[in-house]
mmCIF file with all atom_site columns, C-alpha atoms and ligand atoms in Angstrom:
data_model
loop_
_atom_site.group_PDB
_atom_site.id
_atom_site.type_symbol
_atom_site.label_atom_id
_atom_site.label_alt_id
_atom_site.label_comp_id
_atom_site.label_asym_id
_atom_site.label_entity_id
_atom_site.label_seq_id
_atom_site.pdbx_PDB_ins_code
_atom_site.Cartn_x
_atom_site.Cartn_y
_atom_site.Cartn_z
_atom_site.occupancy
_atom_site.B_iso_or_equiv
_atom_site.pdbx_formal_charge
_atom_site.auth_seq_id
_atom_site.auth_comp_id
_atom_site.auth_asym_id
_atom_site.auth_atom_id
_atom_site.pdbx_PDB_model_num
ATOM   1   C  CA  . MET A 1 1   ? 41.705 -64.969 9.765   1.00 0.00 ? 22  MET A CA  1
ATOM   2   C  CA  . THR A 1 2   ? 41.236 -67.380 6.878   1.00 0.00 ? 23  THR A CA  1
ATOM   3   C  CA  . THR A 1 3   ? 38.836 -70.276 6.420   1.00 0.00 ? 24  THR A CA  1
ATOM   4   C  CA  . LYS A 1 4   ? 41.918 -72.547 6.824   1.00 0.00 ? 25  LYS A CA  1
ATOM   5   C  CA  . ASP A 1 5   ? 42.600 -71.210 10.328  1.00 0.00 ? 26  ASP A CA  1
ATOM   6   C  CA  . PRO A 1 6   ? 42.293 -74.272 12.616  1.00 0.00 ? 27  PRO A CA  1
ATOM   7   C  CA  . ASN A 1 7   ? 41.334 -71.987 15.519  1.00 0.00 ? 28  ASN A CA  1
ATOM   8   C  CA  . ARG A 1 8   ? 38.346 -70.598 13.681  1.00 0.00 ? 29  ARG A CA  1
ATOM   9   C  CA  . LEU A 1 9   ? 35.017 -71.057 15.412  1.00 0.00 ? 30  LEU A CA  1
ATOM   10  C  CA  . PRO A 1 10  ? 32.786 -73.609 13.755  1.00 0.00 ? 31  PRO A CA  1
ATOM   11  C  CA  . HIS A 1 11  ? 30.411 -71.284 11.933  1.00 0.00 ? 32  HIS A CA  1
ATOM   12  C  CA  . GLU A 1 12  ? 26.817 -72.391 11.671  1.00 0.00 ? 33  GLU A CA  1
ATOM   13  C  CA  . LYS A 1 13  ? 25.943 -70.167 8.780   1.00 0.00 ? 34  LYS A CA  1
ATOM   14  C  CA  . GLY A 1 14  ? 27.552 -68.809 5.649   1.00 0.00 ? 35  GLY A CA  1
ATOM   15  C  CA  . PHE A 1 15  ? 26.685 -65.365 4.289   1.00 0.00 ? 36  PHE A CA  1
ATOM   16  C  CA  . HIS A 1 16  ? 27.787 -65.111 0.660   1.00 0.00 ? 37  HIS A CA  1
ATOM   17  C  CA  . ILE A 1 17  ? 28.334 -61.588 -0.608  1.00 0.00 ? 38  ILE A CA  1
ATOM   18  C  CA  . SER A 1 18  ? 28.435 -60.860 -4.349  1.00 0.00 ? 39  SER A CA  1
ATOM   19  C  CA  . TRP A 1 19  ? 30.364 -57.987 -5.951  1.00 0.00 ? 40  TRP A CA  1
ATOM   20  C  CA  . ASP A 1 20  ? 27.046 -56.311 -6.591  1.00 0.00 ? 41  ASP A CA  1
ATOM   21  C  CA  . GLN A 1 21  ? 26.052 -56.622 -2.931  1.00 0.00 ? 42  GLN A CA  1
ATOM   22  C  CA  . ILE A 1 22  ? 29.333 -55.251 -1.548  1.00 0.00 ? 43  ILE A CA  1
ATOM   23  C  CA  . HIS A 1 23  ? 29.092 -52.383 -4.015  1.00 0.00 ? 44  HIS A CA  1
ATOM   24  C  CA  . ARG A 1 24  ? 25.546 -51.519 -2.876  1.00 0.00 ? 45  ARG A CA  1
ATOM   25  C  CA  . ASP A 1 25  ? 26.358 -51.925 0.825   1.00 0.00 ? 46  ASP A CA  1
ATOM   26  C  CA  . SER A 1 26  ? 29.564 -49.846 0.542   1.00 0.00 ? 47  SER A CA  1
ATOM   27  C  CA  . ARG A 1 27  ? 27.597 -47.120 -1.221  1.00 0.00 ? 48  ARG A CA  1
ATOM   28  C  CA  . ALA A 1 28  ? 25.033 -47.218 1.570   1.00 0.00 ? 49  ALA A CA  1
ATOM   29  C  CA  . LEU A 1 29  ? 27.895 -46.816 4.054   1.00 0.00 ? 50  LEU A CA  1
ATOM   30  C  CA  . ALA A 1 30  ? 29.181 -43.782 2.162   1.00 0.00 ? 51  ALA A CA  1
ATOM   31  C  CA  . TRP A 1 31  ? 25.764 -42.152 2.076   1.00 0.00 ? 52  TRP A CA  1
ATOM   32  C  CA  . ARG A 1 32  ? 25.338 -42.696 5.812   1.00 0.00 ? 53  ARG A CA  1
ATOM   33  C  CA  . LEU A 1 33  ? 28.714 -41.031 6.463   1.00 0.00 ? 54  LEU A CA  1
ATOM   34  C  CA  . ASP A 1 34  ? 28.096 -38.116 4.125   1.00 0.00 ? 55  ASP A CA  1
ATOM   35  C  CA  . GLY A 1 35  ? 28.126 -34.784 5.955   1.00 0.00 ? 56  GLY A CA  1
ATOM   36  C  CA  . LEU A 1 36  ? 29.208 -36.284 9.293   1.00 0.00 ? 57  LEU A CA  1
ATOM   37  C  CA  . GLY A 1 37  ? 32.860 -35.129 9.113   1.00 0.00 ? 58  GLY A CA  1
ATOM   38  C  CA  . PRO A 1 38  ? 34.064 -32.615 11.709  1.00 0.00 ? 59  PRO A CA  1
ATOM   39  C  CA  . ASP A 1 39  ? 35.006 -29.856 9.228   1.00 0.00 ? 60  ASP A CA  1
ATOM   40  C  CA  . GLU A 1 40  ? 31.619 -28.582 8.020   1.00 0.00 ? 61  GLU A CA  1
ATOM   41  C  CA  . GLY A 1 41  ? 30.658 -32.188 7.389   1.00 0.00 ? 62  GLY A CA  1
ATOM   42  C  CA  . HIS A 1 42  ? 33.806 -32.987 5.396   1.00 0.00 ? 63  HIS A CA  1
ATOM   43  C  CA  . TRP A 1 43  ? 36.250 -35.836 5.958   1.00 0.00 ? 64  TRP A CA  1
ATOM   44  C  CA  . ARG A 1 44  ? 39.977 -35.115 5.441   1.00 0.00 ? 65  ARG A CA  1
ATOM   45  C  CA  . ALA A 1 45  ? 40.902 -38.569 4.136   1.00 0.00 ? 66  ALA A CA  1
ATOM   46  C  CA  . VAL A 1 46  ? 39.870 -42.200 3.851   1.00 0.00 ? 67  VAL A CA  1
ATOM   47  C  CA  . VAL A 1 47  ? 42.145 -44.914 5.264   1.00 0.00 ? 68  VAL A CA  1
ATOM   48  C  CA  . ALA A 1 48  ? 41.555 -48.533 4.226   1.00 0.00 ? 69  ALA A CA  1
ATOM   49  C  CA  . ILE A 1 49  ? 42.433 -51.394 6.559   1.00 0.00 ? 70  ILE A CA  1
ATOM   50  C  CA  . THR A 1 50  ? 44.131 -53.813 4.180   1.00 0.00 ? 71  THR A CA  1
ATOM   51  C  CA  . ARG A 1 51  ? 43.284 -55.923 2.562   1.00 0.00 ? 72  ARG A CA  1
ATOM   52  C  CA  . GLY A 1 52  ? 39.545 -56.430 2.987   1.00 0.00 ? 73  GLY A CA  1
ATOM   53  C  CA  . GLY A 1 53  ? 38.863 -52.741 3.565   1.00 0.00 ? 74  GLY A CA  1
ATOM   54  C  CA  . MET A 1 54  ? 40.335 -51.655 0.244   1.00 0.00 ? 75  MET A CA  1
ATOM   55  C  CA  . ALA A 1 55  ? 37.344 -52.304 -2.009  1.00 0.00 ? 76  ALA A CA  1
ATOM   56  C  CA  . PRO A 1 56  ? 34.805 -50.686 0.372   1.00 0.00 ? 77  PRO A CA  1
ATOM   57  C  CA  . ALA A 1 57  ? 37.194 -47.764 1.015   1.00 0.00 ? 78  ALA A CA  1
ATOM   58  C  CA  . MET A 1 58  ? 37.563 -47.122 -2.721  1.00 0.00 ? 79  MET A CA  1
ATOM   59  C  CA  . ILE A 1 59  ? 33.788 -47.033 -3.144  1.00 0.00 ? 80  ILE A CA  1
ATOM   60  C  CA  . VAL A 1 60  ? 33.320 -44.752 -0.099  1.00 0.00 ? 81  VAL A CA  1
ATOM   61  C  CA  . ALA A 1 61  ? 36.075 -42.388 -1.294  1.00 0.00 ? 82  ALA A CA  1
ATOM   62  C  CA  . ARG A 1 62  ? 34.521 -42.233 -4.755  1.00 0.00 ? 83  ARG A CA  1
ATOM   63  C  CA  . GLU A 1 63  ? 31.000 -41.550 -3.446  1.00 0.00 ? 84  GLU A CA  1
ATOM   64  C  CA  . LEU A 1 64  ? 32.180 -38.841 -1.045  1.00 0.00 ? 85  LEU A CA  1
ATOM   65  C  CA  . ASP A 1 65  ? 34.657 -37.333 -3.563  1.00 0.00 ? 86  ASP A CA  1
ATOM   66  C  CA  . ILE A 1 66  ? 37.631 -37.825 -1.237  1.00 0.00 ? 87  ILE A CA  1
ATOM   67  C  CA  . ARG A 1 67  ? 40.929 -37.990 -3.152  1.00 0.00 ? 88  ARG A CA  1
ATOM   68  C  CA  . THR A 1 68  ? 43.278 -38.528 -0.228  1.00 0.00 ? 89  THR A CA  1
ATOM   69  C  CA  . VAL A 1 69  ? 43.363 -42.275 0.455   1.00 0.00 ? 90  VAL A CA  1
ATOM   70  C  CA  . ASP A 1 70  ? 45.913 -44.177 2.535   1.00 0.00 ? 91  ASP A CA  1
ATOM   71  C  CA  . THR A 1 71  ? 46.194 -47.674 4.035   1.00 0.00 ? 92  THR A CA  1
ATOM   72  C  CA  . ILE A 1 72  ? 46.945 -49.324 7.344   1.00 0.00 ? 93  ILE A CA  1
ATOM   73  C  CA  . SER A 1 73  ? 47.971 -52.971 7.343   1.00 0.00 ? 94  SER A CA  1
ATOM   74  C  CA  . VAL A 1 74  ? 46.938 -54.928 10.426  1.00 0.00 ? 95  VAL A CA  1
ATOM   75  C  CA  . LYS A 1 75  ? 47.720 -58.596 10.915  1.00 0.00 ? 96  LYS A CA  1
ATOM   76  C  CA  . SER A 1 76  ? 45.746 -60.496 13.531  1.00 0.00 ? 97  SER A CA  1
ATOM   77  C  CA  . TYR A 1 77  ? 46.754 -63.869 14.919  1.00 0.00 ? 98  TYR A CA  1
ATOM   78  C  CA  . HIS A 1 78  ? 46.261 -66.214 17.877  1.00 0.00 ? 99  HIS A CA  1
ATOM   79  C  CA  . SER A 1 79  ? 48.797 -66.083 20.690  1.00 0.00 ? 100 SER A CA  1
ATOM   80  C  CA  . GLY A 1 80  ? 49.359 -68.321 23.722  1.00 0.00 ? 101 GLY A CA  1
ATOM   81  C  CA  . GLY A 1 81  ? 50.318 -71.966 24.023  1.00 0.00 ? 102 GLY A CA  1
ATOM   82  C  CA  . GLY A 1 82  ? 47.368 -74.233 24.674  1.00 0.00 ? 103 GLY A CA  1
ATOM   83  C  CA  . LYS A 1 83  ? 44.031 -73.799 23.017  1.00 0.00 ? 104 LYS A CA  1
ATOM   84  C  CA  . ALA A 1 84  ? 42.402 -72.671 26.286  1.00 0.00 ? 105 ALA A CA  1
ATOM   85  C  CA  . ASP A 1 85  ? 44.672 -69.650 26.803  1.00 0.00 ? 106 ASP A CA  1
ATOM   86  C  CA  . GLN A 1 86  ? 44.826 -68.534 23.193  1.00 0.00 ? 107 GLN A CA  1
ATOM   87  C  CA  . ARG A 1 87  ? 43.983 -64.859 22.676  1.00 0.00 ? 108 ARG A CA  1
ATOM   88  C  CA  . ARG A 1 88  ? 43.567 -62.859 19.507  1.00 0.00 ? 109 ARG A CA  1
ATOM   89  C  CA  . GLU A 1 89  ? 46.276 -60.251 19.013  1.00 0.00 ? 110 GLU A CA  1
ATOM   90  C  CA  . ALA A 1 90  ? 46.851 -57.721 16.279  1.00 0.00 ? 111 ALA A CA  1
ATOM   91  C  CA  . GLU A 1 91  ? 49.940 -55.854 15.063  1.00 0.00 ? 112 GLU A CA  1
ATOM   92  C  CA  . VAL A 1 92  ? 50.493 -53.061 12.573  1.00 0.00 ? 113 VAL A CA  1
ATOM   93  C  CA  . LEU A 1 93  ? 52.631 -54.088 9.578   1.00 0.00 ? 114 LEU A CA  1
ATOM   94  C  CA  . LYS A 1 94  ? 52.359 -50.752 7.723   1.00 0.00 ? 115 LYS A CA  1
ATOM   95  C  CA  . SER A 1 95  ? 51.171 -47.375 9.033   1.00 0.00 ? 116 SER A CA  1
ATOM   96  C  CA  . PRO A 1 96  ? 49.485 -44.546 7.140   1.00 0.00 ? 117 PRO A CA  1
ATOM   97  C  CA  . ASP A 1 97  ? 51.194 -41.158 6.851   1.00 0.00 ? 118 ASP A CA  1
ATOM   98  C  CA  . ALA A 1 98  ? 51.707 -39.928 10.436  1.00 0.00 ? 119 ALA A CA  1
ATOM   99  C  CA  . ASP A 1 99  ? 51.455 -36.189 9.612   1.00 0.00 ? 120 ASP A CA  1
ATOM   100 C  CA  . MET A 1 100 ? 48.184 -36.728 7.827   1.00 0.00 ? 121 MET A CA  1
ATOM   101 C  CA  . MET A 1 101 ? 46.723 -38.940 10.572  1.00 0.00 ? 122 MET A CA  1
ATOM   102 C  CA  . GLY A 1 102 ? 47.469 -36.912 13.703  1.00 0.00 ? 123 GLY A CA  1
ATOM   103 C  CA  . ASP A 1 103 ? 45.068 -38.213 16.366  1.00 0.00 ? 124 ASP A CA  1
ATOM   104 C  CA  . GLY A 1 104 ? 42.649 -39.283 13.626  1.00 0.00 ? 125 GLY A CA  1
ATOM   105 C  CA  . THR A 1 105 ? 40.421 -36.186 13.626  1.00 0.00 ? 126 THR A CA  1
ATOM   106 C  CA  . GLY A 1 106 ? 38.519 -35.993 10.336  1.00 0.00 ? 127 GLY A CA  1
ATOM   107 C  CA  . ILE A 1 107 ? 39.817 -39.372 9.133   1.00 0.00 ? 128 ILE A CA  1
ATOM   108 C  CA  . LEU A 1 108 ? 37.443 -42.090 7.993   1.00 0.00 ? 129 LEU A CA  1
ATOM   109 C  CA  . ILE A 1 109 ? 38.924 -45.553 8.568   1.00 0.00 ? 130 ILE A CA  1
ATOM   110 C  CA  . VAL A 1 110 ? 37.137 -48.263 6.581   1.00 0.00 ? 131 VAL A CA  1
ATOM   111 C  CA  . ASP A 1 111 ? 37.148 -52.055 6.836   1.00 0.00 ? 132 ASP A CA  1
ATOM   112 C  CA  . ASP A 1 112 ? 34.974 -54.751 5.297   1.00 0.00 ? 133 ASP A CA  1
ATOM   113 C  CA  . LEU A 1 113 ? 33.848 -56.174 8.636   1.00 0.00 ? 134 LEU A CA  1
ATOM   114 C  CA  . VAL A 1 114 ? 34.380 -56.251 12.359  1.00 0.00 ? 135 VAL A CA  1
ATOM   115 C  CA  . ASP A 1 115 ? 34.294 -59.694 13.976  1.00 0.00 ? 136 ASP A CA  1
ATOM   116 C  CA  . SER A 1 116 ? 36.059 -60.041 17.367  1.00 0.00 ? 137 SER A CA  1
ATOM   117 C  CA  . GLY A 1 117 ? 36.863 -56.309 17.286  1.00 0.00 ? 138 GLY A CA  1
ATOM   118 C  CA  . LYS A 1 118 ? 40.636 -56.874 17.788  1.00 0.00 ? 139 LYS A CA  1
ATOM   119 C  CA  . THR A 1 119 ? 41.653 -55.138 14.564  1.00 0.00 ? 140 THR A CA  1
ATOM   120 C  CA  . LEU A 1 120 ? 39.572 -52.034 15.277  1.00 0.00 ? 141 LEU A CA  1
ATOM   121 C  CA  . GLU A 1 121 ? 40.611 -51.983 18.933  1.00 0.00 ? 142 GLU A CA  1
ATOM   122 C  CA  . LEU A 1 122 ? 44.226 -51.582 17.846  1.00 0.00 ? 143 LEU A CA  1
ATOM   123 C  CA  . VAL A 1 123 ? 43.341 -48.937 15.253  1.00 0.00 ? 144 VAL A CA  1
ATOM   124 C  CA  . ARG A 1 124 ? 41.281 -46.987 17.794  1.00 0.00 ? 145 ARG A CA  1
ATOM   125 C  CA  . ASP A 1 125 ? 44.154 -47.011 20.286  1.00 0.00 ? 146 ASP A CA  1
ATOM   126 C  CA  . LEU A 1 126 ? 46.389 -45.452 17.630  1.00 0.00 ? 147 LEU A CA  1
ATOM   127 C  CA  . TYR A 1 127 ? 43.875 -42.907 16.279  1.00 0.00 ? 148 TYR A CA  1
ATOM   128 C  CA  . PRO A 1 128 ? 41.302 -42.254 19.029  1.00 0.00 ? 149 PRO A CA  1
ATOM   129 C  CA  . LYS A 1 129 ? 39.575 -39.391 17.162  1.00 0.00 ? 150 LYS A CA  1
ATOM   130 C  CA  . ALA A 1 130 ? 39.144 -41.243 13.853  1.00 0.00 ? 151 ALA A CA  1
ATOM   131 C  CA  . HIS A 1 131 ? 35.736 -42.473 12.705  1.00 0.00 ? 152 HIS A CA  1
ATOM   132 C  CA  . LEU A 1 132 ? 35.748 -46.276 12.288  1.00 0.00 ? 153 LEU A CA  1
ATOM   133 C  CA  . ALA A 1 133 ? 33.328 -47.658 9.718   1.00 0.00 ? 154 ALA A CA  1
ATOM   134 C  CA  . THR A 1 134 ? 32.677 -51.164 8.421   1.00 0.00 ? 155 THR A CA  1
ATOM   135 C  CA  . VAL A 1 135 ? 30.208 -52.587 5.958   1.00 0.00 ? 156 VAL A CA  1
ATOM   136 C  CA  . TYR A 1 136 ? 29.342 -55.643 8.111   1.00 0.00 ? 157 TYR A CA  1
ATOM   137 C  CA  . ALA A 1 137 ? 29.520 -56.196 11.868  1.00 0.00 ? 158 ALA A CA  1
ATOM   138 C  CA  . LYS A 1 138 ? 29.236 -59.147 14.236  1.00 0.00 ? 159 LYS A CA  1
ATOM   139 C  CA  . PRO A 1 139 ? 27.897 -58.483 17.777  1.00 0.00 ? 160 PRO A CA  1
ATOM   140 C  CA  . GLN A 1 140 ? 31.228 -58.986 19.570  1.00 0.00 ? 161 GLN A CA  1
ATOM   141 C  CA  . GLY A 1 141 ? 32.867 -56.270 17.486  1.00 0.00 ? 162 GLY A CA  1
ATOM   142 C  CA  . GLU A 1 142 ? 29.979 -53.788 17.403  1.00 0.00 ? 163 GLU A CA  1
ATOM   143 C  CA  . PRO A 1 143 ? 31.232 -51.714 20.369  1.00 0.00 ? 164 PRO A CA  1
ATOM   144 C  CA  . GLN A 1 144 ? 34.403 -50.967 18.382  1.00 0.00 ? 165 GLN A CA  1
ATOM   145 C  CA  . VAL A 1 145 ? 32.720 -49.589 15.261  1.00 0.00 ? 166 VAL A CA  1
ATOM   146 C  CA  . ASP A 1 146 ? 31.165 -46.126 14.916  1.00 0.00 ? 167 ASP A CA  1
ATOM   147 C  CA  . THR A 1 147 ? 29.108 -46.824 11.776  1.00 0.00 ? 168 THR A CA  1
ATOM   148 C  CA  . PHE A 1 148 ? 28.185 -50.051 9.966   1.00 0.00 ? 169 PHE A CA  1
ATOM   149 C  CA  . ILE A 1 149 ? 25.508 -51.125 7.513   1.00 0.00 ? 170 ILE A CA  1
ATOM   150 C  CA  . THR A 1 150 ? 24.548 -54.771 8.094   1.00 0.00 ? 171 THR A CA  1
ATOM   151 C  CA  . GLY A 1 151 ? 24.777 -56.833 11.280  1.00 0.00 ? 172 GLY A CA  1
ATOM   152 C  CA  . VAL A 1 152 ? 25.258 -60.608 11.115  1.00 0.00 ? 173 VAL A CA  1
ATOM   153 C  CA  . SER A 1 153 ? 25.290 -63.153 13.949  1.00 0.00 ? 174 SER A CA  1
ATOM   154 C  CA  . GLN A 1 154 ? 28.571 -64.204 15.559  1.00 0.00 ? 175 GLN A CA  1
ATOM   155 C  CA  . ASP A 1 155 ? 28.218 -67.753 14.216  1.00 0.00 ? 176 ASP A CA  1
ATOM   156 C  CA  . THR A 1 156 ? 28.021 -66.532 10.613  1.00 0.00 ? 177 THR A CA  1
ATOM   157 C  CA  . TRP A 1 157 ? 31.077 -66.632 8.344   1.00 0.00 ? 178 TRP A CA  1
ATOM   158 C  CA  . ILE A 1 158 ? 30.994 -63.917 5.698   1.00 0.00 ? 179 ILE A CA  1
ATOM   159 C  CA  . PHE A 1 159 ? 32.319 -65.005 2.297   1.00 0.00 ? 180 PHE A CA  1
ATOM   160 C  CA  . PHE A 1 160 ? 33.552 -62.068 0.232   1.00 0.00 ? 181 PHE A CA  1
ATOM   161 C  CA  . PRO A 1 161 ? 33.577 -62.117 -3.576  1.00 0.00 ? 182 PRO A CA  1
ATOM   162 C  CA  . TRP A 1 162 ? 37.367 -61.656 -3.759  1.00 0.00 ? 183 TRP A CA  1
ATOM   163 C  CA  . ASP A 1 163 ? 37.785 -64.959 -1.867  1.00 0.00 ? 184 ASP A CA  1
ATOM   164 C  CA  . MET A 1 164 ? 35.512 -66.947 -4.149  1.00 0.00 ? 185 MET A CA  1
ATOM   165 C  CA  . ALA A 1 165 ? 35.219 -68.302 -7.681  1.00 0.00 ? 186 ALA A CA  1
ATOM   166 C  CA  . LEU A 1 166 ? 32.342 -69.605 -9.749  1.00 0.00 ? 187 LEU A CA  1
ATOM   167 C  CA  . GLN A 1 167 ? 32.455 -73.368 -10.067 1.00 0.00 ? 188 GLN A CA  1
ATOM   168 C  CA  . TYR A 1 168 ? 30.395 -76.226 -11.466 1.00 0.00 ? 189 TYR A CA  1
ATOM   169 C  CA  . VAL A 1 169 ? 27.867 -77.929 -9.169  1.00 0.00 ? 190 VAL A CA  1
ATOM   170 C  CA  . GLU A 1 170 ? 26.107 -81.213 -9.813  1.00 0.00 ? 191 GLU A CA  1
ATOM   171 C  CA  . PRO A 1 171 ? 22.343 -80.980 -10.517 1.00 0.00 ? 192 PRO A CA  1
ATOM   172 C  CA  . TYR A 1 172 ? 20.187 -81.716 -7.479  1.00 0.00 ? 193 TYR A CA  1
ATOM   173 C  CA  . ARG A 1 173 ? 18.986 -85.006 -9.026  1.00 0.00 ? 194 ARG A CA  1
ATOM   174 C  CA  . GLY A 1 174 ? 22.439 -85.966 -10.296 1.00 0.00 ? 195 GLY A CA  1
ATOM   175 C  CA  . THR A 1 175 ? 23.182 -86.983 -13.893 1.00 0.00 ? 196 THR A CA  1
ATOM   176 C  CA  . ASP A 1 176 ? 22.658 -90.258 -15.768 1.00 0.00 ? 197 ASP A CA  1
HETATM 177 O  O1  . PRP B 2 .   ? 37.368 -57.980 14.184  1.00 0.00 ? 30  PRP B O1  1
HETATM 178 P  P1  . PRP B 2 .   ? 38.476 -58.950 13.904  1.00 0.00 ? 30  PRP B P1  1
HETATM 179 O  O2  . PRP B 2 .   ? 38.287 -60.271 14.619  1.00 0.00 ? 30  PRP B O2  1
HETATM 180 O  O3  . PRP B 2 .   ? 39.835 -58.367 14.145  1.00 0.00 ? 30  PRP B O3  1
HETATM 181 O  O4  . PRP B 2 .   ? 38.373 -59.408 12.381  1.00 0.00 ? 30  PRP B O4  1
HETATM 182 C  C1  . PRP B 2 .   ? 38.085 -58.526 11.322  1.00 0.00 ? 30  PRP B C1  1
HETATM 183 C  C2  . PRP B 2 .   ? 39.253 -58.435 10.389  1.00 0.00 ? 30  PRP B C2  1
HETATM 184 O  O5  . PRP B 2 .   ? 39.568 -59.739 9.884   1.00 0.00 ? 30  PRP B O5  1
HETATM 185 C  C3  . PRP B 2 .   ? 39.618 -59.718 8.468   1.00 0.00 ? 30  PRP B C3  1
HETATM 186 O  O6  . PRP B 2 .   ? 40.885 -59.331 7.989   1.00 0.00 ? 30  PRP B O6  1
HETATM 187 P  P2  . PRP B 2 .   ? 42.140 -60.304 7.982   1.00 0.00 ? 30  PRP B P2  1
HETATM 188 O  O7  . PRP B 2 .   ? 42.995 -59.989 9.184   1.00 0.00 ? 30  PRP B O7  1
HETATM 189 O  O8  . PRP B 2 .   ? 41.681 -61.719 7.843   1.00 0.00 ? 30  PRP B O8  1
HETATM 190 O  O9  . PRP B 2 .   ? 42.994 -59.878 6.715   1.00 0.00 ? 30  PRP B O9  1
HETATM 191 P  P3  . PRP B 2 .   ? 42.588 -59.461 5.230   1.00 0.00 ? 30  PRP B P3  1
HETATM 192 O  O10 . PRP B 2 .   ? 41.720 -58.241 5.308   1.00 0.00 ? 30  PRP B O10 1
HETATM 193 O  O11 . PRP B 2 .   ? 43.914 -59.171 4.591   1.00 0.00 ? 30  PRP B O11 1
HETATM 194 O  O12 . PRP B 2 .   ? 41.881 -60.622 4.591   1.00 0.00 ? 30  PRP B O12 1
HETATM 195 C  C4  . PRP B 2 .   ? 38.641 -58.627 8.096   1.00 0.00 ? 30  PRP B C4  1
HETATM 196 O  O13 . PRP B 2 .   ? 38.948 -58.097 6.798   1.00 0.00 ? 30  PRP B O13 1
HETATM 197 C  C5  . PRP B 2 .   ? 38.856 -57.589 9.170   1.00 0.00 ? 30  PRP B C5  1
HETATM 198 O  O14 . PRP B 2 .   ? 39.928 -56.720 8.848   1.00 0.00 ? 30  PRP B O14 1
HETATM 199 O  O1  . HPA B 3 .   ? 33.326 -63.707 8.728   1.00 0.00 ? 31  HPA B O1  1
HETATM 200 C  C1  . HPA B 3 .   ? 34.450 -63.430 8.222   1.00 0.00 ? 31  HPA B C1  1
HETATM 201 N  N1  . HPA B 3 .   ? 34.647 -63.513 6.856   1.00 0.00 ? 31  HPA B N1  1
HETATM 202 C  C2  . HPA B 3 .   ? 35.836 -63.227 6.277   1.00 0.00 ? 31  HPA B C2  1
HETATM 203 N  N2  . HPA B 3 .   ? 36.915 -62.815 6.974   1.00 0.00 ? 31  HPA B N2  1
HETATM 204 C  C3  . HPA B 3 .   ? 36.783 -62.705 8.320   1.00 0.00 ? 31  HPA B C3  1
HETATM 205 N  N3  . HPA B 3 .   ? 37.701 -62.326 9.234   1.00 0.00 ? 31  HPA B N3  1
HETATM 206 C  C4  . HPA B 3 .   ? 37.112 -62.388 10.438  1.00 0.00 ? 31  HPA B C4  1
HETATM 207 N  N4  . HPA B 3 .   ? 35.824 -62.792 10.312  1.00 0.00 ? 31  HPA B N4  1
HETATM 208 C  C5  . HPA B 3 .   ? 35.584 -63.000 8.986   1.00 0.00 ? 31  HPA B C5  1
HETATM 209 MG MG1 . MG  B 4 .   ? 40.929 -57.340 7.013   1.00 0.00 ? 32  MG  B MG1 1
#
């Protein structure tokens, strides 16, 4: 979903995440997952859900010294005719290596956030034994995620640093 999506909920609040913050929170996620893998605490691989999961997945893989990293590309969209019967759907555009994945045992699948939970629901159907981890989670998606760091309310829109740019703002009192 993008901020241009006309079907987006009107979000009351904005939660702006800096590069420094996502780095710290992704590290915290890694530390929480350390030693929880099924093979004497080890994870076999990290899989990033593109694109938002790629930066957190890189940081997690680095912290946990995991060299095997793959991606799954999931596109979510609204289906149905009228606004009332629109549902969120998700489809896989690119799969990770099937031999490596198996049923997901020992695989850490990382995304930046879970919102409605549709993306993770699809991923869990495909890899039921994988561990699903996100940095941020909204209440509706929480049942789909095994580990997350920070919860935010459903009416909050999270702004990630890769979607933003520094820009000039007028002083509070204006200029002469
Ligand atoms: O829980 P959900 O309601 O499914 O939403 C969460 C997903 O939405 C965003 O990705 P998006 O599909 O916008 O693509 P992107 O990562 O390429 O920006 C976000 O990065 C999650 O992957
Ligand atoms: O709060 C959000 N921020 C950015 N992308 C998203 N995709 C779903 N929810 C969000
Ligand atoms: Mg995403």
